[in-house]
mmCIF file of C-alpha atoms and ligand atoms in Angstrom:
data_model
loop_
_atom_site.group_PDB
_atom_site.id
_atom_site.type_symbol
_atom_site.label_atom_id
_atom_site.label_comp_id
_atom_site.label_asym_id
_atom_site.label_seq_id
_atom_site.Cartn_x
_atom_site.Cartn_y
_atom_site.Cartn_z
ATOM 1 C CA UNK Z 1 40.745 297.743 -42.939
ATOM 2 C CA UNK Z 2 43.006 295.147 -43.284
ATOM 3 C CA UNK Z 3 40.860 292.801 -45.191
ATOM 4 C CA UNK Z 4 38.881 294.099 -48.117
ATOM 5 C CA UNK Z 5 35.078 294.894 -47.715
ATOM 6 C CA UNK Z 6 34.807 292.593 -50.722
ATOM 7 C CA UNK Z 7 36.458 289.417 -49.085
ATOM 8 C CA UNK Z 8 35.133 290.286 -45.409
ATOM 9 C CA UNK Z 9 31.370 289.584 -47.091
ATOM 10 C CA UNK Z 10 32.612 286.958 -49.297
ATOM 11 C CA UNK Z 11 34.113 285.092 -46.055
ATOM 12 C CA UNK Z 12 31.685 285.716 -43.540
ATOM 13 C CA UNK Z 13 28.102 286.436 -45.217
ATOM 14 C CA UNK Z 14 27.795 285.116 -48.526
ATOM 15 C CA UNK Z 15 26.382 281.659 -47.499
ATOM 16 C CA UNK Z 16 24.276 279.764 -49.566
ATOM 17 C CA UNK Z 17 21.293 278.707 -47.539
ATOM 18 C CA UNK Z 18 18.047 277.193 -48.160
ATOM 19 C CA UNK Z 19 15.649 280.860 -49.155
ATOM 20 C CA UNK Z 20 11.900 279.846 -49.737
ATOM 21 C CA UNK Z 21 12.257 282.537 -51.753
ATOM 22 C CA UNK Z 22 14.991 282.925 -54.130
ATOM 23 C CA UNK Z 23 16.621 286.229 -55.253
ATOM 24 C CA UNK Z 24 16.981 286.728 -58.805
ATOM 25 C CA UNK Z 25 20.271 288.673 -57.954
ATOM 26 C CA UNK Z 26 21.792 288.166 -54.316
ATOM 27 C CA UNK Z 27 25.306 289.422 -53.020
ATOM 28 C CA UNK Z 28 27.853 290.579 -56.241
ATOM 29 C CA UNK Z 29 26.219 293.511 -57.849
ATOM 30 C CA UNK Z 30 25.126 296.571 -56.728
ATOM 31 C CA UNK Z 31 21.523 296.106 -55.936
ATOM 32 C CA UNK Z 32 20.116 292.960 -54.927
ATOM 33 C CA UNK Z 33 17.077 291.713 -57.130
ATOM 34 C CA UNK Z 34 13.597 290.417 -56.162
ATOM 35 C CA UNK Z 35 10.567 289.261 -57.470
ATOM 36 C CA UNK Z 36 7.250 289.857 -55.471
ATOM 37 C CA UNK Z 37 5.203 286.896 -56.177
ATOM 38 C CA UNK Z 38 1.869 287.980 -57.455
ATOM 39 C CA UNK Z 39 -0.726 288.712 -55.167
ATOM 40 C CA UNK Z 40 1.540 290.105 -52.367
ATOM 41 C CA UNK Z 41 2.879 292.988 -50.641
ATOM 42 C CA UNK Z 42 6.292 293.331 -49.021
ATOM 43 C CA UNK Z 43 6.169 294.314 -45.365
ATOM 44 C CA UNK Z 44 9.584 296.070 -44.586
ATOM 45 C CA UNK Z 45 11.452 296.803 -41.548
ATOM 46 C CA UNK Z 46 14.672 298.576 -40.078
ATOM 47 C CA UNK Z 47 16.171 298.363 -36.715
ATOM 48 C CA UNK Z 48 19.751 299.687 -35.771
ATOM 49 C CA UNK Z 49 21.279 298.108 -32.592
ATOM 50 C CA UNK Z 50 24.359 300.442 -31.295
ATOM 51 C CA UNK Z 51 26.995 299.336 -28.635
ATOM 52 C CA UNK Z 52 26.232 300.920 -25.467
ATOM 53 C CA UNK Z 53 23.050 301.973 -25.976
ATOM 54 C CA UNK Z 54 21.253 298.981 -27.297
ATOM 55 C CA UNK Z 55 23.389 296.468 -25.835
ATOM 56 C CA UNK Z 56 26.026 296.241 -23.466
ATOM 57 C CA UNK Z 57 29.740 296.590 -24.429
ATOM 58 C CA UNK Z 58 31.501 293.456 -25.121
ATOM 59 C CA UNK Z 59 28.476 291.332 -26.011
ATOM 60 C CA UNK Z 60 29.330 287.837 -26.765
ATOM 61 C CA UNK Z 61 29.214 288.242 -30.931
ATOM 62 C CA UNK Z 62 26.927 285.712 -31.699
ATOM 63 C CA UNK Z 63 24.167 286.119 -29.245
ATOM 64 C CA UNK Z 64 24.357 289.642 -30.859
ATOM 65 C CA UNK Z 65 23.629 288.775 -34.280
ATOM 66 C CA UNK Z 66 20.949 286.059 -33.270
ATOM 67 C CA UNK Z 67 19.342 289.522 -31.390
ATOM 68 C CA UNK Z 68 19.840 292.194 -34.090
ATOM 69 C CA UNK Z 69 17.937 289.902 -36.948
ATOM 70 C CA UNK Z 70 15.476 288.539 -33.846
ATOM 71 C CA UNK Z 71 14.171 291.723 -33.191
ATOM 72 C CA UNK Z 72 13.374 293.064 -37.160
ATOM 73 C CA UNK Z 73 12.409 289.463 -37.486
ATOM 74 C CA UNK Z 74 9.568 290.335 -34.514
ATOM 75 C CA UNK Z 75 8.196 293.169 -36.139
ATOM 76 C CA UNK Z 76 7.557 291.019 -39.522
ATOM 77 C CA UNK Z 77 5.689 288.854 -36.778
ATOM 78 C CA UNK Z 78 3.725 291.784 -35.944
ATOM 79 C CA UNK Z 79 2.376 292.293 -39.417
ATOM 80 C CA UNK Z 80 1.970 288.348 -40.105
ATOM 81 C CA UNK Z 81 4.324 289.273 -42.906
ATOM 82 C CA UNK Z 82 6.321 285.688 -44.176
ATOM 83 C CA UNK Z 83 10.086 287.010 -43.363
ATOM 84 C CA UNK Z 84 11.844 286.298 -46.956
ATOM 85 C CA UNK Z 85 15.139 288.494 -47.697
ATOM 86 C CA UNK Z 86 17.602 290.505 -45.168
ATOM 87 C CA UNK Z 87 20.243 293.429 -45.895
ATOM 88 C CA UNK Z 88 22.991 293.537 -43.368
ATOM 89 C CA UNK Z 89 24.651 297.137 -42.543
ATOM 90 C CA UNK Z 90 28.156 297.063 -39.936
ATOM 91 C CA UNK Z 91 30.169 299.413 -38.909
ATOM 92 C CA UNK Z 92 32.759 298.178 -37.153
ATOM 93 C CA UNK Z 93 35.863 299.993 -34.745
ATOM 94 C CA UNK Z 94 38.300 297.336 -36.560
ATOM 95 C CA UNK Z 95 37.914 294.151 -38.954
ATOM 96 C CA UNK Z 96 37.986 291.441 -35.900
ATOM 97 C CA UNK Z 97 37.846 288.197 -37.313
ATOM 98 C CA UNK Z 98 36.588 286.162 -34.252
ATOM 99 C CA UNK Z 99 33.677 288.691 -33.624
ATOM 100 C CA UNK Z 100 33.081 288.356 -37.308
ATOM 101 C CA UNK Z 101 32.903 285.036 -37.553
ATOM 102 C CA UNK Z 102 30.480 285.123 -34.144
ATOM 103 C CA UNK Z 103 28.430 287.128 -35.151
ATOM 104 C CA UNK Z 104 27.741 285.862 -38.731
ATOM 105 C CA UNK Z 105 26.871 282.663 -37.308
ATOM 106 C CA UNK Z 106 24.489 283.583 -34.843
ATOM 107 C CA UNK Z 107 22.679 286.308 -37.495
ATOM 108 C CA UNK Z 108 22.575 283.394 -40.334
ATOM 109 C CA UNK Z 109 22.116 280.361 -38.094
ATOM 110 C CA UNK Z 110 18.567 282.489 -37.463
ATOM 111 C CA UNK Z 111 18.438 283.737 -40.974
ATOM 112 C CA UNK Z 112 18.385 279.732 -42.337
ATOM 113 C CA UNK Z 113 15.509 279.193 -38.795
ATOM 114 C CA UNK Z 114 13.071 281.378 -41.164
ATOM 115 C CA UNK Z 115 14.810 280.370 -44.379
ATOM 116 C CA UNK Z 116 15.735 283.987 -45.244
ATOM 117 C CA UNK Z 117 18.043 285.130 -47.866
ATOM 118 C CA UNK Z 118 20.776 287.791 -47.407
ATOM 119 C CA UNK Z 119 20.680 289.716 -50.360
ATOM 120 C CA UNK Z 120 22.642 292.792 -49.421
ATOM 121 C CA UNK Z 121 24.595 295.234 -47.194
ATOM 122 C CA UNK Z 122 27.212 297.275 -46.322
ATOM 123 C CA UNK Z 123 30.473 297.522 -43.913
ATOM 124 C CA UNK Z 124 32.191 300.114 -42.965
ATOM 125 C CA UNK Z 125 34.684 301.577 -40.054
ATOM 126 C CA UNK Z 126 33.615 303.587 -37.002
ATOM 127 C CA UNK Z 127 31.966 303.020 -33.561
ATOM 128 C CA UNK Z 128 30.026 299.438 -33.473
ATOM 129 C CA UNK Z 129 26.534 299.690 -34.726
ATOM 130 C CA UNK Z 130 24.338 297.230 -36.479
ATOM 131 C CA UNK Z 131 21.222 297.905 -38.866
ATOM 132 C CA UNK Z 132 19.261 294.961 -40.485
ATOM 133 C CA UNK Z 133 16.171 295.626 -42.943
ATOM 134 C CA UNK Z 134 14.359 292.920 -43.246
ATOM 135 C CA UNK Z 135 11.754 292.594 -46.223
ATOM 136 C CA UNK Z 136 8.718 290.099 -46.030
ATOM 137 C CA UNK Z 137 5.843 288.900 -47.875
ATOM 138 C CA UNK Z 138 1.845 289.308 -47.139
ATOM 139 C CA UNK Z 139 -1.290 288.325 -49.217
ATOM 140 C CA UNK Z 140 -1.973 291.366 -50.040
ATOM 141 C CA UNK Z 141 -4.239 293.268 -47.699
ATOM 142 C CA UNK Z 142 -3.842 291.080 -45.204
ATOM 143 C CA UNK Z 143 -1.225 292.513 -42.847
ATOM 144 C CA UNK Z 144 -2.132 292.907 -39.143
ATOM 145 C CA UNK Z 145 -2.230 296.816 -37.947
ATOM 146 C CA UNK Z 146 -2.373 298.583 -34.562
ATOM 147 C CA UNK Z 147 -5.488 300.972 -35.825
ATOM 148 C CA UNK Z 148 -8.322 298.301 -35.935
ATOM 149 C CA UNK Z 149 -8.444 296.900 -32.118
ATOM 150 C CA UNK Z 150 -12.879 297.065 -31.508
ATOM 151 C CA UNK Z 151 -14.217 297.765 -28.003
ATOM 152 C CA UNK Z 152 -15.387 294.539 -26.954
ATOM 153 C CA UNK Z 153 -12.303 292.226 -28.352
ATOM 154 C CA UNK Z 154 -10.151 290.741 -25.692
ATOM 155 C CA UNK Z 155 -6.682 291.253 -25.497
ATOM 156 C CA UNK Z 156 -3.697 288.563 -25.714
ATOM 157 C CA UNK Z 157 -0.017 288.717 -25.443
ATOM 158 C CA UNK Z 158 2.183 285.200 -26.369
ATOM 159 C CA UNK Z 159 4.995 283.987 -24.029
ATOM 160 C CA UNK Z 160 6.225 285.714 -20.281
ATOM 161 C CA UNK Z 161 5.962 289.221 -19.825
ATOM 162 C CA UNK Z 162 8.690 291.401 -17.809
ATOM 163 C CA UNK Z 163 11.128 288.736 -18.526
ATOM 164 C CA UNK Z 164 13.834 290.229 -20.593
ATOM 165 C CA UNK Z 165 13.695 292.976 -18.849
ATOM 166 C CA UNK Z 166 14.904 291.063 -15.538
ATOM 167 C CA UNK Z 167 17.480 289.302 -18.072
ATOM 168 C CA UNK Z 168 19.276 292.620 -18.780
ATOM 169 C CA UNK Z 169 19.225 293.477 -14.769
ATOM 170 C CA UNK Z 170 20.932 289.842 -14.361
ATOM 171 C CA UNK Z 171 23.100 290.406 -17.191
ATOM 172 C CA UNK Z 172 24.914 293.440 -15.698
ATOM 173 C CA UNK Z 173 25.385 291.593 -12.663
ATOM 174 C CA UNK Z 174 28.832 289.939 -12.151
ATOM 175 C CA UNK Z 175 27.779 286.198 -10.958
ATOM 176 C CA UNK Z 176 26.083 285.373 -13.616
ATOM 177 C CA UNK Z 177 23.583 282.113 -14.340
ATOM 178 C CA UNK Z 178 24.199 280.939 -17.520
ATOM 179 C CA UNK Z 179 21.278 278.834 -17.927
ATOM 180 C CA UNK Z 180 18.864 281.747 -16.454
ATOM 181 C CA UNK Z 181 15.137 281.799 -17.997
ATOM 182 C CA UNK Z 182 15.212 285.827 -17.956
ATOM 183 C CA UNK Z 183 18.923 286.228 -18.766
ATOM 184 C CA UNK Z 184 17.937 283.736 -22.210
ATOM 185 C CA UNK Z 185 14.823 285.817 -22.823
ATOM 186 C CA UNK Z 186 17.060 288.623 -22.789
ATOM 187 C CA UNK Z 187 20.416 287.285 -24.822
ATOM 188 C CA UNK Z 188 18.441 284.975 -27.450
ATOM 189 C CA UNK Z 189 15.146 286.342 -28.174
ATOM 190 C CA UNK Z 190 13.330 284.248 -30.351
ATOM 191 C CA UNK Z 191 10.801 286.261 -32.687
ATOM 192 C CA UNK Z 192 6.910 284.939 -33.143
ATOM 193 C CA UNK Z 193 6.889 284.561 -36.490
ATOM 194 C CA UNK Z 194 4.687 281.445 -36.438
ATOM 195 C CA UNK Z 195 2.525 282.933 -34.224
ATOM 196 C CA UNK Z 196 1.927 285.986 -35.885
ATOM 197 C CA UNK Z 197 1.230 284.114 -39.072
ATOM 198 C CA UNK Z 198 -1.730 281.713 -37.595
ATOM 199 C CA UNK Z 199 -3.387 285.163 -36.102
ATOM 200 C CA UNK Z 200 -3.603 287.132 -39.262
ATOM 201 C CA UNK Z 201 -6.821 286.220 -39.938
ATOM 202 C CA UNK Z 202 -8.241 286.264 -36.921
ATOM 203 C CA UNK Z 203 -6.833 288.813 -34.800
ATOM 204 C CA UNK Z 204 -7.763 292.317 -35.222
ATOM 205 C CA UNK Z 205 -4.898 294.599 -34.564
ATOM 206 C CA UNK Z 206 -1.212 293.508 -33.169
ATOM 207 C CA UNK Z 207 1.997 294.882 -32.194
ATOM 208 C CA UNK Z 208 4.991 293.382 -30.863
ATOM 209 C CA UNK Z 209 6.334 294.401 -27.588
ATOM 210 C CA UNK Z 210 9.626 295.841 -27.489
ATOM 211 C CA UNK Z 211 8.950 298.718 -24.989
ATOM 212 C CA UNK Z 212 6.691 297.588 -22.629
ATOM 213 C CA UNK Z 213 3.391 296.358 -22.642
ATOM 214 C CA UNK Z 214 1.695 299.759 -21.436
ATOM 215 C CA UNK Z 215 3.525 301.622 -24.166
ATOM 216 C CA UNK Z 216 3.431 298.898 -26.902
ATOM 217 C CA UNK Z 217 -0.319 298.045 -26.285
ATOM 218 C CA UNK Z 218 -1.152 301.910 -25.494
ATOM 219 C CA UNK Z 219 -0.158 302.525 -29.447
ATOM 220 C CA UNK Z 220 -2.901 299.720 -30.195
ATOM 221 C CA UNK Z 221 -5.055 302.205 -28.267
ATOM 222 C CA UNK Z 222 -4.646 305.275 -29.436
ATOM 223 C CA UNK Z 223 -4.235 304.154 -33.186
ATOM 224 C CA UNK Z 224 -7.652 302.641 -32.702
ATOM 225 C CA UNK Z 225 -9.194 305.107 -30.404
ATOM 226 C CA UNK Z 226 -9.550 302.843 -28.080
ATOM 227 C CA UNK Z 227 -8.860 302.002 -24.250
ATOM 228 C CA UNK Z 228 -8.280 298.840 -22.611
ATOM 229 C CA UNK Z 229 -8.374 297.125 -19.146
ATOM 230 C CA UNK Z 230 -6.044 294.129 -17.817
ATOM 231 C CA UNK Z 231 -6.466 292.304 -14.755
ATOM 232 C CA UNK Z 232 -3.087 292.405 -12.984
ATOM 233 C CA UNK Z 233 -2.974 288.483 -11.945
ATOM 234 C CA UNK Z 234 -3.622 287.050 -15.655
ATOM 235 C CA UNK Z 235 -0.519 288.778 -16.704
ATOM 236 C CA UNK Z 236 1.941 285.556 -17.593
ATOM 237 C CA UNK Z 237 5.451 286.187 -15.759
ATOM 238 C CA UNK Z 238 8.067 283.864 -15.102
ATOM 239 C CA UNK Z 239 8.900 283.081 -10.863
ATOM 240 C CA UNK Z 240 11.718 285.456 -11.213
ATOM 241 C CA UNK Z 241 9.662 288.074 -12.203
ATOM 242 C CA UNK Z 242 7.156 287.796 -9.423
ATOM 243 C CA UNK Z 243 10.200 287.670 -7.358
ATOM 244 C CA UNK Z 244 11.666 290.547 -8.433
ATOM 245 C CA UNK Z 245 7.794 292.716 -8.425
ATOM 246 C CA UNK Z 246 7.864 291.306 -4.825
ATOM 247 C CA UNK Z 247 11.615 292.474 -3.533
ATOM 248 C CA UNK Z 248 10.614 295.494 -5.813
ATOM 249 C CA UNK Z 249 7.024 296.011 -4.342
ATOM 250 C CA UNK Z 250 6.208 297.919 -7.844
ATOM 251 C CA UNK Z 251 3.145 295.851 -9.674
ATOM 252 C CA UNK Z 252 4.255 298.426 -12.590
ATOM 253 C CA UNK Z 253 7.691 296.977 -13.474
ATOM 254 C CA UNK Z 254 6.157 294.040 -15.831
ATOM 255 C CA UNK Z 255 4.445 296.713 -17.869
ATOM 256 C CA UNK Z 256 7.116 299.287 -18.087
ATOM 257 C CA UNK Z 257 10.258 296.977 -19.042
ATOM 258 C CA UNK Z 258 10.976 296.196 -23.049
ATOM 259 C CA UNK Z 259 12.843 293.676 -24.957
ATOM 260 C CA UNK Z 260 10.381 291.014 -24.143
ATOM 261 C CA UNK Z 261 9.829 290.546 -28.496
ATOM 262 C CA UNK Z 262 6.799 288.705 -27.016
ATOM 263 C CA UNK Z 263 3.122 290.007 -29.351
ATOM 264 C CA UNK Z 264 0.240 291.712 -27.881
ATOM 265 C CA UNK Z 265 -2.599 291.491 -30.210
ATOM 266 C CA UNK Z 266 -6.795 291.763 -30.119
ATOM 267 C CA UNK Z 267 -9.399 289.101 -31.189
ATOM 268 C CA UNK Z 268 -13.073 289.792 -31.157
ATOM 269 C CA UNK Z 269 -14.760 287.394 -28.976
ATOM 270 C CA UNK Z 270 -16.275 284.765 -31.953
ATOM 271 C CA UNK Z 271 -13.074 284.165 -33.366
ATOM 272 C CA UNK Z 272 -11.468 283.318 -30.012
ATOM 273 C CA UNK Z 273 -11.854 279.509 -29.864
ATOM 274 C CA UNK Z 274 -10.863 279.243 -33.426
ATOM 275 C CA UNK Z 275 -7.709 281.500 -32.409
ATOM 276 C CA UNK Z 276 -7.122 279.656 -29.348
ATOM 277 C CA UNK Z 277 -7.558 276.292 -31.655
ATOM 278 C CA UNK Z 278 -4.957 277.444 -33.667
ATOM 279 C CA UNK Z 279 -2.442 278.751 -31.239
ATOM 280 C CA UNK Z 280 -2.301 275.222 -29.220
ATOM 281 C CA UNK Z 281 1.221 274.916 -28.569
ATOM 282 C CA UNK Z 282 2.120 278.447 -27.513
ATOM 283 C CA UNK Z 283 1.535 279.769 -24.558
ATOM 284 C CA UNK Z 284 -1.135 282.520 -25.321
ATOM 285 C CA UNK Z 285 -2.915 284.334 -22.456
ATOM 286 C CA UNK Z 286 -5.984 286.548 -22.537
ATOM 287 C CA UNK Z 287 -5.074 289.038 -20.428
ATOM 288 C CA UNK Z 288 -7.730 291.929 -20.698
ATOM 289 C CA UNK Z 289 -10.956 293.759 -22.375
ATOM 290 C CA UNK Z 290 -10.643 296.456 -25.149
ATOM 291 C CA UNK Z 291 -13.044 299.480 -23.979
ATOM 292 C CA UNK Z 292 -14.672 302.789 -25.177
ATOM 293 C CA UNK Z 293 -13.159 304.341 -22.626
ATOM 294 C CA UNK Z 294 -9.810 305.522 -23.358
ATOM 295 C CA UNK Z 295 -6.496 304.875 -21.342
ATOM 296 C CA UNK Z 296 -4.837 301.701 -20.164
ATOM 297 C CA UNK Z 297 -6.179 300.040 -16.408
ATOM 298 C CA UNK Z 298 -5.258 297.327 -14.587
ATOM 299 C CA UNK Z 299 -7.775 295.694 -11.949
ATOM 300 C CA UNK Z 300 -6.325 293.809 -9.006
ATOM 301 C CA UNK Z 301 -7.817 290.930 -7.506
ATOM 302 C CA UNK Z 302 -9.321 293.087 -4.960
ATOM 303 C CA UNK Z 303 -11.590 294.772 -7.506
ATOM 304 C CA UNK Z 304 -9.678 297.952 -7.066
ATOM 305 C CA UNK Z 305 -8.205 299.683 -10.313
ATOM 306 C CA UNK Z 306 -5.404 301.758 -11.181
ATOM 307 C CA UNK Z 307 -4.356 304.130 -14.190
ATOM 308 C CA UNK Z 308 -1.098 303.023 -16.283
ATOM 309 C CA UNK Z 309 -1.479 305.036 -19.056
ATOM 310 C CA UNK Z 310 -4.022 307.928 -19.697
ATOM 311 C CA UNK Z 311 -5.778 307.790 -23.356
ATOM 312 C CA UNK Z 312 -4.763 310.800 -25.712
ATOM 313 C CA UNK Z 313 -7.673 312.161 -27.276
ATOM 314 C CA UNK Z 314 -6.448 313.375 -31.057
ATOM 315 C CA UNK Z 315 -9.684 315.681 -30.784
HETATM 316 MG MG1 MG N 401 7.588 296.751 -33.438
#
């Protein structure tokens, strides 16, 4: 590489932004140092995006580091873990200055959003790949988990459903709409931290949805041995979506297509109005009923029902 590791981190990534909370060692020696302010737990999280099979060759740089942070970002939001430090790991075909200086902008214009500090990481040469661990704090045994959904609670998901998923079908189209709803959703993610921080008390089990709704919500299930039902027209979608589950005619597609970062969480019934309360602002939609009965359903309007996912029974 033409320009040293040291200088390419120094240049690009070593920015001084407001943290809320500070490192006692950051960037320069050869672990970062934190301190865990009493009374919490650190929530921690990995994600590796890799060209080609996470996102499409040639990505615009910055929309690419906005997304790689976004989405470890969305799983803090899942635990109602406070996002607080980052590490940073590239591999990169060659040291490209304008991709660098792309993509460090999108990953720390997000990064100073949450007013996280990036303490760490690691470059090196090969095929483009991209892994951010992202470390946050909880009170401690306070974080939200996907085993404690109870039959009876109702079940929520925040934002549009399906529409990231149309976003990547518009983005590998050649006339593209820049200004698209779904093509957005699908470039520029933006995680729920907030949200998942006014639920933690309230909520009892939540996930955020990165592979679908039926499979993201089924692991709520099955970690809780529980099942669930939805009614097919509460489900939140944007016009393009029902467009495209028209031209499709396959009610399945919202549930079955990822990226959507969106949460899907459970609130028993007396805590809804305070949850609801809370949430003002956002758009939050009950969608369904947690059940004995295991497996995922979804009722029509008709009454009629259908099968998305069949429970597993562990024994
Ligand atoms: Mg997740």
């Amino acid at each position: 590489m033409s320009l040293s590791e040291f200088k390419l981190i120094e240049k690009y990534f070593n920015v001084k932004n407001k943290a809320a909370f500070p490192a006692a060692l950051t960037i320069g020696d050869d672990c970062a140092v934190v301190d865990i302010p009493e009374g919490q737990q650190l929530a921690v999280t990995s994600d590796t995006l890799v060209e080609g099979v996470h996102f499409l060759a040639g990505s615009d740089p910055a929309l690419l580091g906005h997304k790689v942070l976004a989405v470890n970002l969305s799983d803090l939001a899942a635990m109602g873990a406070t996002p607080a430090w980052l590490t940073l790991a590239i591999t990169l075909p060659k040291v490209d200055e304008a991709w660098l200086e792309g993509f460090s902008r999108g990953f720390l214009n997000l990064a100073a959003e949450y007013d996280t500090q990036l303490i760490g990481g690691d470059t090196t040469q090969g095929p483009l790949s991209i892994t951010v661990t992202a470390f946050g704090l909880l009170p401690k045994g306070s974080a939200l988990k996907r085993s404690t959904a109870k039959v009876d609670d109702n079940v929520f998901v925040s934002g549009v459903i399906g529409s990231a998923g149309l976003g990547l079908l518009l983005a590998q189209q050649d006339n593209i709409v820049a200004d698209n709803e779904d093509l957005l959703h699908y470039l520029k993610p933006m995680p729920c931290v907030e949200i998942g921080l006014q639920i933690r008390e309230l909520a009892s089990s939540c996930i955020d949805i990165s592979d679908g709704l039926a499979a993201d919500l089924n692991h709520i299930l099955q970690a809780s041995g529980v099942g669930a039902t939805l009614n097919n027209e509460l489900l939140p979608m944007t016009a393009g979506v029902q467009q495209h589950i028209q031209q499709q005619a396959d009610w399945r597609w919202p549930y079955s297509t990822g990226d959507d970062y969106q949460l899907c969480f459970t609130c028993p019934e007396d805590q809804e109005i305070e949850l609801l309360t809370i949430l003002k602002g956002h758009r939050i939609t009950k969608i369904g009923k947690v059940e004995k009965e295991l497996g995922l359903r979804i009722r029509f309007k008709d009454g009629q029902q259908e099968v998305l996912t069949k429970g597993y029974q562990h024994f």
